[in-house]
Amino acid sequence: MADVRLSCAIMAHPSRASNAYALAAALPELSPEVVFDPEPDGPPATLRTARAAWSAVAPDSTHHLVLQDDATPVEGMTDSLIALLHDHPEPPVSLFCEWGSGTASMVRWGALGGFGLVECVDSYVPTVGLVLPSETAGTLVEAIDGLAPDEPDDEAIARFLEASGRSAFVTVPNLVQHDGDGSLVGNDHVMGVRRSALLAVPGEGPGRGILSAPPLVPCVSWRRARAAMVRWDVGARHHDGHLPLVRAELERAGTAHADLVDGLDSWLDGREGRALEGALGYGLVHELWTVAVALAVFSPLGDRGGSSPSSAHRALATLGPGGLRTIAPAVAEDPSLVDAMTSLAAAGLAFGAGTTVTPGGPSTGVGTPHRP
């Protein structure tokens, strides 16, 4: 694409007007339009505001960005995004995904393999910051008109894209942070703290490659802090539910549960392991280890490298806090626990890839996954 012309709207509730205007002021190069809920006294909902925001496409734009009023862009977001859209003008692009989602595992794979976009695999599209081609945005507005007003906008957009045979993709690293734990629709009470799976640091932007999702994507289910799998229909590009029997899938892939436990027990013999088990208990540690191993076993990366050690380390560091946030919310606030969970994740990944690690020692390498 020779030219990217990006328009921007900020969807907001009048109670958050100060947040919305501050966000607009932080992006003068985009001249964002602040769009308020057209029925602020109505039942809490996001779809009506989303419709108004997606309707605010500038006439000469090629793409339209909608940010929620609790989004915080990273330094250089606009330049990074425009460069990305030059290379990939067609796909819907989300600038954020939360650290406990199935898509967060895609982000971790993307960081390990040096990809810039990864396919979203959840039943919703992350809408904290989302870019659509302007023509697609217009079609979305028409589709929203026929939906129930209480339908969540992120789920509605996922179904809209699926109906047209398209997927959304998320940037690696994320270009937006979710800056706020409150929720107008009550998600904070159910879902806990939602932070970026991998937030860009100054001077860091997405790579150029695109990673499509495999049929099984391991993750820690934040609802129960259990090892789980997202089932992804590759042909239909459809989230097909969760499969909690990760151990059984690992067994089928050639990783016996007894070996999995032996590997964990060996890691727990180290200083960090003993401290982590004492803080979380064996059960939660086991679930984190299982997912870390499965990330290697079911990796779509093959022998691809190209990762930055820093981004790989930071991506693994969000696995524990994201997955345990509703069961053990204090873990994200304890730096020593976060460090220990990061070491656990790296060691589990190395174990799953068939490499040898020192108990408690750091590693962010990707080896050749086990195969049946």
mmCIF file of C-alpha atoms in Angstrom:
data_model
loop_
_atom_site.group_PDB
_atom_site.id
_atom_site.type_symbol
_atom_site.label_atom_id
_atom_site.label_comp_id
_atom_site.label_asym_id
_atom_site.label_seq_id
_atom_site.Cartn_x
_atom_site.Cartn_y
_atom_site.Cartn_z
ATOM 1 C CA MET A 1 0.000 0.000 0.000
ATOM 2 C CA ALA A 2 1.478 3.335 -1.088
ATOM 3 C CA ASP A 3 -0.191 5.399 1.603
ATOM 4 C CA VAL A 4 -1.815 4.705 4.964
ATOM 5 C CA ARG A 5 -4.300 7.318 6.142
ATOM 6 C CA LEU A 6 -5.393 6.506 9.655
ATOM 7 C CA SER A 7 -8.419 8.031 11.346
ATOM 8 C CA CYS A 8 -9.075 7.509 15.037
ATOM 9 C CA ALA A 9 -11.988 7.539 17.466
ATOM 10 C CA ILE A 10 -11.998 7.099 21.225
ATOM 11 C CA MET A 11 -15.083 5.351 22.573
ATOM 12 C CA ALA A 12 -15.967 6.625 26.021
ATOM 13 C CA HIS A 13 -18.601 7.018 28.701
ATOM 14 C CA PRO A 14 -19.265 10.553 29.984
ATOM 15 C CA SER A 15 -18.123 9.449 33.441
ATOM 16 C CA ARG A 16 -14.670 8.928 31.908
ATOM 17 C CA ALA A 17 -14.573 12.098 29.847
ATOM 18 C CA SER A 18 -11.338 13.290 31.443
ATOM 19 C CA ASN A 19 -9.618 10.002 30.556
ATOM 20 C CA ALA A 20 -10.874 10.179 26.981
ATOM 21 C CA TYR A 21 -9.764 13.760 26.404
ATOM 22 C CA ALA A 22 -6.354 13.068 27.964
ATOM 23 C CA LEU A 23 -5.928 10.110 25.612
ATOM 24 C CA ALA A 24 -6.897 12.265 22.630
ATOM 25 C CA ALA A 25 -4.402 14.924 23.688
ATOM 26 C CA ALA A 26 -1.659 12.279 23.831
ATOM 27 C CA LEU A 27 -2.211 11.470 20.124
ATOM 28 C CA PRO A 28 -2.233 14.861 18.379
ATOM 29 C CA GLU A 29 -0.906 13.337 15.154
ATOM 30 C CA LEU A 30 -4.176 11.351 14.817
ATOM 31 C CA SER A 31 -6.622 14.110 15.873
ATOM 32 C CA PRO A 32 -8.871 11.519 17.540
ATOM 33 C CA GLU A 33 -12.597 12.112 17.788
ATOM 34 C CA VAL A 34 -13.991 11.386 21.251
ATOM 35 C CA VAL A 35 -17.270 9.494 20.863
ATOM 36 C CA PHE A 36 -19.484 9.159 23.916
ATOM 37 C CA ASP A 37 -22.101 6.543 24.728
ATOM 38 C CA PRO A 38 -25.261 7.809 23.024
ATOM 39 C CA GLU A 39 -27.362 6.468 25.926
ATOM 40 C CA PRO A 40 -25.168 7.096 29.003
ATOM 41 C CA ASP A 41 -28.053 6.496 31.402
ATOM 42 C CA GLY A 42 -29.024 3.238 29.747
ATOM 43 C CA PRO A 43 -28.052 -0.289 30.835
ATOM 44 C CA PRO A 44 -24.258 -0.841 30.865
ATOM 45 C CA ALA A 45 -23.235 -1.962 27.373
ATOM 46 C CA THR A 46 -20.440 -1.417 24.887
ATOM 47 C CA LEU A 47 -22.067 -2.138 21.522
ATOM 48 C CA ARG A 48 -23.916 1.151 21.110
ATOM 49 C CA THR A 49 -20.771 3.166 21.808
ATOM 50 C CA ALA A 50 -18.738 0.886 19.554
ATOM 51 C CA ARG A 51 -21.182 1.487 16.716
ATOM 52 C CA ALA A 52 -20.811 5.239 17.109
ATOM 53 C CA ALA A 53 -17.018 4.977 17.244
ATOM 54 C CA TRP A 54 -16.786 2.761 14.162
ATOM 55 C CA SER A 55 -19.098 5.177 12.345
ATOM 56 C CA ALA A 56 -16.589 8.010 12.868
ATOM 57 C CA VAL A 57 -14.397 7.018 9.919
ATOM 58 C CA ALA A 58 -12.770 9.962 8.186
ATOM 59 C CA PRO A 59 -13.906 10.139 4.523
ATOM 60 C CA ASP A 60 -10.381 9.938 3.071
ATOM 61 C CA SER A 61 -8.985 7.328 5.476
ATOM 62 C CA THR A 62 -7.712 3.897 4.515
ATOM 63 C CA HIS A 63 -7.934 2.559 8.079
ATOM 64 C CA HIS A 64 -9.825 3.403 11.241
ATOM 65 C CA LEU A 65 -8.531 2.939 14.790
ATOM 66 C CA VAL A 66 -10.897 2.734 17.759
ATOM 67 C CA LEU A 67 -9.413 3.043 21.237
ATOM 68 C CA GLN A 68 -11.289 2.537 24.477
ATOM 69 C CA ASP A 69 -11.057 5.298 27.068
ATOM 70 C CA ASP A 70 -8.901 3.163 29.385
ATOM 71 C CA ALA A 71 -6.231 2.466 26.751
ATOM 72 C CA THR A 72 -2.681 3.749 27.198
ATOM 73 C CA PRO A 73 -0.621 3.816 23.976
ATOM 74 C CA VAL A 74 3.083 3.053 24.183
ATOM 75 C CA GLU A 75 5.619 5.606 23.037
ATOM 76 C CA GLY A 76 5.776 5.642 19.238
ATOM 77 C CA MET A 77 2.493 3.733 18.800
ATOM 78 C CA THR A 78 1.318 5.695 15.767
ATOM 79 C CA ASP A 79 4.561 5.346 13.806
ATOM 80 C CA SER A 80 4.806 1.627 14.612
ATOM 81 C CA LEU A 81 1.195 1.050 13.622
ATOM 82 C CA ILE A 82 1.408 2.921 10.329
ATOM 83 C CA ALA A 83 4.570 1.017 9.395
ATOM 84 C CA LEU A 84 2.793 -2.242 10.191
ATOM 85 C CA LEU A 85 -0.246 -1.285 8.101
ATOM 86 C CA HIS A 86 2.009 -0.454 5.165
ATOM 87 C CA ASP A 87 3.228 -4.058 5.230
ATOM 88 C CA HIS A 88 -0.117 -5.650 6.146
ATOM 89 C CA PRO A 89 -3.003 -3.423 5.026
ATOM 90 C CA GLU A 90 -5.766 -6.045 4.942
ATOM 91 C CA PRO A 91 -6.067 -7.848 8.312
ATOM 92 C CA PRO A 92 -7.951 -6.470 11.314
ATOM 93 C CA VAL A 93 -5.277 -5.580 13.866
ATOM 94 C CA SER A 94 -5.689 -5.463 17.631
ATOM 95 C CA LEU A 95 -3.081 -3.519 19.573
ATOM 96 C CA PHE A 96 -3.638 -5.344 22.877
ATOM 97 C CA CYS A 97 -4.413 -8.756 24.250
ATOM 98 C CA GLU A 98 -4.715 -9.608 27.908
ATOM 99 C CA TRP A 99 -2.139 -11.785 29.580
ATOM 100 C CA GLY A 100 -4.428 -14.697 30.532
ATOM 101 C CA SER A 101 -6.137 -15.292 27.183
ATOM 102 C CA GLY A 102 -5.539 -17.996 24.635
ATOM 103 C CA THR A 103 -4.290 -15.303 22.277
ATOM 104 C CA ALA A 104 -1.648 -14.425 24.884
ATOM 105 C CA SER A 105 -0.068 -17.811 24.154
ATOM 106 C CA MET A 106 0.001 -16.856 20.485
ATOM 107 C CA VAL A 107 1.777 -13.639 21.499
ATOM 108 C CA ARG A 108 4.359 -15.663 23.441
ATOM 109 C CA TRP A 109 4.960 -17.871 20.417
ATOM 110 C CA GLY A 110 5.182 -14.748 18.289
ATOM 111 C CA ALA A 111 7.802 -13.266 20.590
ATOM 112 C CA LEU A 112 9.801 -16.498 20.624
ATOM 113 C CA GLY A 113 9.710 -16.743 16.829
ATOM 114 C CA GLY A 114 10.174 -13.089 15.955
ATOM 115 C CA PHE A 115 6.706 -12.537 14.437
ATOM 116 C CA GLY A 116 4.932 -9.169 14.318
ATOM 117 C CA LEU A 117 1.307 -10.337 14.072
ATOM 118 C CA VAL A 118 -0.353 -13.424 15.540
ATOM 119 C CA GLU A 119 -3.842 -14.774 15.005
ATOM 120 C CA CYS A 120 -6.473 -14.165 17.688
ATOM 121 C CA VAL A 121 -7.930 -17.458 18.908
ATOM 122 C CA ASP A 122 -10.401 -16.471 21.622
ATOM 123 C CA SER A 123 -14.174 -16.214 21.237
ATOM 124 C CA TYR A 124 -13.825 -12.437 21.127
ATOM 125 C CA VAL A 125 -11.579 -9.877 19.441
ATOM 126 C CA PRO A 126 -9.619 -7.649 21.855
ATOM 127 C CA THR A 127 -11.111 -4.168 21.388
ATOM 128 C CA VAL A 128 -9.070 -2.029 23.802
ATOM 129 C CA GLY A 129 -7.391 -0.834 20.600
ATOM 130 C CA LEU A 130 -8.476 -2.189 17.219
ATOM 131 C CA VAL A 131 -7.780 -1.148 13.614
ATOM 132 C CA LEU A 132 -9.937 -2.088 10.643
ATOM 133 C CA PRO A 133 -9.675 -1.134 6.989
ATOM 134 C CA SER A 134 -12.145 1.721 6.525
ATOM 135 C CA GLU A 135 -14.360 -0.293 4.185
ATOM 136 C CA THR A 136 -14.545 -3.113 6.739
ATOM 137 C CA ALA A 137 -15.446 -0.613 9.451
ATOM 138 C CA GLY A 138 -18.410 0.573 7.380
ATOM 139 C CA THR A 139 -19.619 -2.988 6.878
ATOM 140 C CA LEU A 140 -19.263 -3.635 10.607
ATOM 141 C CA VAL A 141 -21.494 -0.657 11.431
ATOM 142 C CA GLU A 142 -24.205 -2.094 9.213
ATOM 143 C CA ALA A 143 -23.873 -5.495 10.889
ATOM 144 C CA ILE A 144 -24.092 -4.003 14.400
ATOM 145 C CA ASP A 145 -27.477 -2.464 13.561
ATOM 146 C CA GLY A 146 -29.082 -5.892 13.577
ATOM 147 C CA LEU A 147 -27.676 -7.065 16.923
ATOM 148 C CA ALA A 148 -29.098 -7.068 20.428
ATOM 149 C CA PRO A 149 -27.953 -3.894 22.208
ATOM 150 C CA ASP A 150 -26.587 -5.781 25.218
ATOM 151 C CA GLU A 151 -24.224 -7.925 23.146
ATOM 152 C CA PRO A 152 -20.544 -7.334 24.021
ATOM 153 C CA ASP A 153 -18.791 -5.519 21.202
ATOM 154 C CA ASP A 154 -15.715 -7.769 21.314
ATOM 155 C CA GLU A 155 -17.823 -10.898 20.753
ATOM 156 C CA ALA A 156 -19.942 -9.223 18.085
ATOM 157 C CA ILE A 157 -16.845 -8.203 16.130
ATOM 158 C CA ALA A 158 -15.451 -11.748 16.374
ATOM 159 C CA ARG A 159 -18.634 -13.191 14.882
ATOM 160 C CA PHE A 160 -18.722 -10.487 12.209
ATOM 161 C CA LEU A 161 -15.201 -11.374 11.074
ATOM 162 C CA GLU A 162 -15.831 -15.105 11.254
ATOM 163 C CA ALA A 163 -18.897 -14.737 9.036
ATOM 164 C CA SER A 164 -16.656 -13.232 6.355
ATOM 165 C CA GLY A 165 -13.970 -15.897 6.802
ATOM 166 C CA ARG A 166 -11.496 -13.515 8.402
ATOM 167 C CA SER A 167 -9.420 -13.526 11.562
ATOM 168 C CA ALA A 168 -8.186 -10.677 13.687
ATOM 169 C CA PHE A 169 -4.491 -10.450 14.509
ATOM 170 C CA VAL A 170 -2.707 -8.903 17.460
ATOM 171 C CA THR A 171 0.585 -7.018 17.382
ATOM 172 C CA VAL A 172 3.731 -8.505 18.906
ATOM 173 C CA PRO A 173 4.574 -6.659 21.042
ATOM 174 C CA ASN A 174 1.324 -4.955 22.083
ATOM 175 C CA LEU A 175 1.187 -1.243 21.324
ATOM 176 C CA VAL A 176 -1.486 -0.433 23.925
ATOM 177 C CA GLN A 177 -1.824 -1.182 27.622
ATOM 178 C CA HIS A 178 -5.163 -1.668 29.365
ATOM 179 C CA ASP A 179 -4.782 1.042 31.988
ATOM 180 C CA GLY A 180 -7.578 0.496 34.457
ATOM 181 C CA ASP A 181 -9.036 -2.336 36.467
ATOM 182 C CA GLY A 182 -12.538 -0.900 36.666
ATOM 183 C CA SER A 183 -15.184 -1.937 34.152
ATOM 184 C CA LEU A 184 -18.459 -0.266 33.254
ATOM 185 C CA VAL A 185 -19.956 -3.674 32.497
ATOM 186 C CA GLY A 186 -18.599 -5.455 35.576
ATOM 187 C CA ASN A 187 -15.744 -7.435 34.043
ATOM 188 C CA ASP A 188 -13.338 -6.378 36.783
ATOM 189 C CA HIS A 189 -15.274 -8.366 39.397
ATOM 190 C CA VAL A 190 -15.191 -11.535 37.308
ATOM 191 C CA MET A 191 -12.036 -11.352 35.239
ATOM 192 C CA GLY A 192 -9.594 -9.630 37.576
ATOM 193 C CA VAL A 193 -6.678 -7.481 36.439
ATOM 194 C CA ARG A 194 -6.171 -7.538 32.674
ATOM 195 C CA ARG A 195 -2.757 -6.415 31.482
ATOM 196 C CA SER A 196 -0.836 -6.799 28.239
ATOM 197 C CA ALA A 197 0.658 -10.179 27.384
ATOM 198 C CA LEU A 198 3.741 -8.362 26.040
ATOM 199 C CA LEU A 199 3.906 -4.585 26.069
ATOM 200 C CA ALA A 200 6.316 -2.775 23.769
ATOM 201 C CA VAL A 201 9.147 -0.817 25.347
ATOM 202 C CA PRO A 202 10.362 2.504 23.876
ATOM 203 C CA GLY A 203 11.879 1.987 20.460
ATOM 204 C CA GLU A 204 10.376 -1.489 20.034
ATOM 205 C CA GLY A 205 7.863 -2.204 17.292
ATOM 206 C CA PRO A 206 6.259 -5.243 15.679
ATOM 207 C CA GLY A 207 8.173 -7.448 13.274
ATOM 208 C CA ARG A 208 6.976 -8.247 9.770
ATOM 209 C CA GLY A 209 5.954 -11.914 9.879
ATOM 210 C CA ILE A 210 2.453 -13.267 10.547
ATOM 211 C CA LEU A 211 1.857 -16.385 12.664
ATOM 212 C CA SER A 212 -1.351 -18.352 12.107
ATOM 213 C CA ALA A 213 -2.794 -20.447 14.902
ATOM 214 C CA PRO A 214 -2.465 -24.238 15.171
ATOM 215 C CA PRO A 215 -5.465 -26.408 16.144
ATOM 216 C CA LEU A 216 -4.518 -26.496 19.857
ATOM 217 C CA VAL A 217 -3.248 -23.508 21.822
ATOM 218 C CA PRO A 218 -2.251 -24.162 25.469
ATOM 219 C CA CYS A 219 -3.012 -21.564 28.105
ATOM 220 C CA VAL A 220 -3.677 -21.173 31.824
ATOM 221 C CA SER A 221 -7.421 -20.710 32.186
ATOM 222 C CA TRP A 222 -7.814 -17.638 34.413
ATOM 223 C CA ARG A 223 -11.262 -18.815 35.517
ATOM 224 C CA ARG A 224 -9.837 -21.804 37.437
ATOM 225 C CA ALA A 225 -6.073 -21.419 37.145
ATOM 226 C CA ARG A 226 -5.970 -24.719 35.259
ATOM 227 C CA ALA A 227 -3.945 -25.890 32.296
ATOM 228 C CA ALA A 228 -6.285 -25.717 29.298
ATOM 229 C CA MET A 229 -6.299 -25.755 25.518
ATOM 230 C CA VAL A 230 -8.058 -23.444 23.123
ATOM 231 C CA ARG A 231 -9.416 -25.507 20.256
ATOM 232 C CA TRP A 232 -9.056 -23.528 17.038
ATOM 233 C CA ASP A 233 -10.797 -24.531 13.821
ATOM 234 C CA VAL A 234 -8.073 -23.660 11.344
ATOM 235 C CA GLY A 235 -10.324 -23.918 8.285
ATOM 236 C CA ALA A 236 -13.278 -21.931 9.623
ATOM 237 C CA ARG A 237 -11.101 -19.602 11.706
ATOM 238 C CA HIS A 238 -13.360 -20.257 14.634
ATOM 239 C CA HIS A 239 -12.832 -20.572 18.386
ATOM 240 C CA ASP A 240 -14.190 -24.031 19.115
ATOM 241 C CA GLY A 241 -14.145 -24.070 22.901
ATOM 242 C CA HIS A 242 -11.681 -25.124 25.571
ATOM 243 C CA LEU A 243 -10.221 -28.563 26.158
ATOM 244 C CA PRO A 244 -9.005 -28.867 29.761
ATOM 245 C CA LEU A 245 -7.329 -32.254 29.367
ATOM 246 C CA VAL A 246 -3.878 -30.898 28.577
ATOM 247 C CA ARG A 247 -2.171 -33.891 30.192
ATOM 248 C CA ALA A 248 -4.011 -36.272 27.864
ATOM 249 C CA GLU A 249 -2.980 -34.207 24.824
ATOM 250 C CA LEU A 250 0.613 -34.184 26.048
ATOM 251 C CA GLU A 251 0.502 -37.965 26.476
ATOM 252 C CA ARG A 252 -0.739 -38.322 22.896
ATOM 253 C CA ALA A 253 2.078 -36.061 21.751
ATOM 254 C CA GLY A 254 4.660 -38.274 23.477
ATOM 255 C CA THR A 255 5.175 -36.496 26.809
ATOM 256 C CA ALA A 256 4.210 -38.866 29.621
ATOM 257 C CA HIS A 257 2.744 -37.284 32.731
ATOM 258 C CA ALA A 258 5.247 -39.130 34.913
ATOM 259 C CA ASP A 259 8.079 -37.492 32.966
ATOM 260 C CA LEU A 260 6.333 -34.133 33.220
ATOM 261 C CA VAL A 261 6.149 -34.470 37.010
ATOM 262 C CA ASP A 262 9.754 -35.643 37.250
ATOM 263 C CA GLY A 263 10.855 -32.564 35.343
ATOM 264 C CA LEU A 264 8.852 -30.300 37.627
ATOM 265 C CA ASP A 265 10.113 -31.992 40.778
ATOM 266 C CA SER A 266 13.664 -31.520 39.583
ATOM 267 C CA TRP A 267 13.084 -27.807 39.032
ATOM 268 C CA LEU A 268 11.416 -27.470 42.428
ATOM 269 C CA ASP A 269 14.606 -28.700 44.091
ATOM 270 C CA GLY A 270 16.208 -25.336 43.325
ATOM 271 C CA ARG A 271 16.006 -22.202 45.467
ATOM 272 C CA GLU A 272 13.387 -20.487 43.300
ATOM 273 C CA GLY A 273 11.394 -23.680 43.044
ATOM 274 C CA ARG A 274 11.191 -24.170 46.779
ATOM 275 C CA ALA A 275 10.156 -20.553 47.302
ATOM 276 C CA LEU A 276 7.501 -20.709 44.579
ATOM 277 C CA GLU A 277 6.008 -23.965 45.826
ATOM 278 C CA GLY A 278 5.884 -22.546 49.331
ATOM 279 C CA ALA A 279 4.013 -19.478 48.113
ATOM 280 C CA LEU A 280 1.589 -21.081 45.651
ATOM 281 C CA GLY A 281 1.392 -24.755 46.575
ATOM 282 C CA TYR A 282 2.209 -27.674 44.333
ATOM 283 C CA GLY A 283 -1.114 -27.661 42.463
ATOM 284 C CA LEU A 284 -0.845 -24.175 40.960
ATOM 285 C CA VAL A 285 2.834 -24.661 40.177
ATOM 286 C CA HIS A 286 1.985 -27.915 38.408
ATOM 287 C CA GLU A 287 -0.595 -26.178 36.191
ATOM 288 C CA LEU A 288 1.856 -23.445 35.196
ATOM 289 C CA TRP A 289 4.554 -26.014 34.439
ATOM 290 C CA THR A 290 2.140 -28.095 32.351
ATOM 291 C CA VAL A 291 1.242 -25.137 30.151
ATOM 292 C CA ALA A 292 4.875 -24.074 29.754
ATOM 293 C CA VAL A 293 5.777 -27.602 28.604
ATOM 294 C CA ALA A 294 2.775 -27.664 26.262
ATOM 295 C CA LEU A 295 3.850 -24.367 24.702
ATOM 296 C CA ALA A 296 6.938 -26.183 23.422
ATOM 297 C CA VAL A 297 5.248 -29.462 22.550
ATOM 298 C CA PHE A 298 2.469 -27.823 20.492
ATOM 299 C CA SER A 299 4.560 -24.943 19.180
ATOM 300 C CA PRO A 300 3.875 -23.950 15.549
ATOM 301 C CA LEU A 301 7.361 -22.433 15.292
ATOM 302 C CA GLY A 302 9.365 -25.506 14.344
ATOM 303 C CA ASP A 303 13.021 -24.501 14.322
ATOM 304 C CA ARG A 304 12.304 -20.843 13.604
ATOM 305 C CA GLY A 305 14.342 -18.420 15.676
ATOM 306 C CA GLY A 306 14.636 -14.670 15.415
ATOM 307 C CA SER A 307 13.348 -13.777 18.840
ATOM 308 C CA SER A 308 14.741 -11.032 21.016
ATOM 309 C CA PRO A 309 15.847 -12.484 24.375
ATOM 310 C CA SER A 310 14.270 -9.477 26.073
ATOM 311 C CA SER A 311 10.851 -9.819 24.436
ATOM 312 C CA ALA A 312 10.820 -13.601 24.923
ATOM 313 C CA HIS A 313 11.626 -13.194 28.615
ATOM 314 C CA ARG A 314 8.957 -10.515 29.063
ATOM 315 C CA ALA A 315 6.355 -12.617 27.283
ATOM 316 C CA LEU A 316 7.015 -15.594 29.545
ATOM 317 C CA ALA A 317 6.886 -13.311 32.592
ATOM 318 C CA THR A 318 3.154 -12.667 32.075
ATOM 319 C CA LEU A 319 2.132 -16.340 31.921
ATOM 320 C CA GLY A 320 1.844 -16.833 35.684
ATOM 321 C CA PRO A 321 0.276 -13.495 36.647
ATOM 322 C CA GLY A 322 -2.225 -13.702 33.785
ATOM 323 C CA GLY A 323 -3.304 -17.253 34.507
ATOM 324 C CA LEU A 324 -3.473 -16.993 38.294
ATOM 325 C CA ARG A 325 -4.981 -13.526 38.578
ATOM 326 C CA THR A 326 -8.420 -14.609 39.781
ATOM 327 C CA ILE A 327 -7.246 -17.401 42.102
ATOM 328 C CA ALA A 328 -4.077 -15.812 43.504
ATOM 329 C CA PRO A 329 -4.279 -12.113 42.536
ATOM 330 C CA ALA A 330 -1.384 -11.060 44.772
ATOM 331 C CA VAL A 331 1.147 -12.962 42.642
ATOM 332 C CA ALA A 332 1.405 -10.138 40.115
ATOM 333 C CA GLU A 333 2.319 -7.700 42.885
ATOM 334 C CA ASP A 334 5.265 -9.698 44.238
ATOM 335 C CA PRO A 335 8.387 -9.199 42.073
ATOM 336 C CA SER A 336 10.157 -12.218 43.526
ATOM 337 C CA LEU A 337 7.193 -14.478 42.715
ATOM 338 C CA VAL A 338 6.951 -13.055 39.197
ATOM 339 C CA ASP A 339 10.663 -13.739 38.689
ATOM 340 C CA ALA A 340 10.264 -17.286 39.965
ATOM 341 C CA MET A 341 7.236 -17.937 37.743
ATOM 342 C CA THR A 342 9.180 -16.590 34.770
ATOM 343 C CA SER A 343 12.024 -19.003 35.506
ATOM 344 C CA LEU A 344 9.498 -21.828 35.876
ATOM 345 C CA ALA A 345 7.923 -20.976 32.523
ATOM 346 C CA ALA A 346 11.308 -20.840 30.798
ATOM 347 C CA ALA A 347 12.407 -24.131 32.342
ATOM 348 C CA GLY A 348 9.113 -25.816 31.398
ATOM 349 C CA LEU A 349 9.438 -24.542 27.846
ATOM 350 C CA ALA A 350 12.968 -25.903 27.624
ATOM 351 C CA PHE A 351 11.884 -29.219 29.123
ATOM 352 C CA GLY A 352 9.078 -29.506 26.582
ATOM 353 C CA ALA A 353 11.490 -28.763 23.762
ATOM 354 C CA GLY A 354 13.701 -31.626 24.946
ATOM 355 C CA THR A 355 16.545 -29.479 26.222
ATOM 356 C CA THR A 356 18.363 -29.730 29.544
ATOM 357 C CA VAL A 357 18.169 -26.859 32.005
ATOM 358 C CA THR A 358 19.671 -26.157 35.382
ATOM 359 C CA PRO A 359 16.944 -26.257 38.058
ATOM 360 C CA GLY A 360 15.689 -22.708 38.504
ATOM 361 C CA GLY A 361 17.951 -21.399 35.755
ATOM 362 C CA PRO A 362 16.754 -18.964 33.100
ATOM 363 C CA SER A 363 16.183 -19.985 29.514
ATOM 364 C CA THR A 364 14.208 -18.511 26.639
ATOM 365 C CA GLY A 365 15.344 -20.830 23.881
ATOM 366 C CA VAL A 366 13.025 -22.758 21.602
ATOM 367 C CA GLY A 367 14.057 -26.228 20.587
ATOM 368 C CA THR A 368 12.439 -28.839 18.421
ATOM 369 C CA PRO A 369 9.049 -29.843 19.876
ATOM 370 C CA HIS A 370 8.278 -33.440 20.804
ATOM 371 C CA ARG A 371 6.221 -35.289 18.242
ATOM 372 C CA PRO A 372 4.149 -38.438 18.611
#
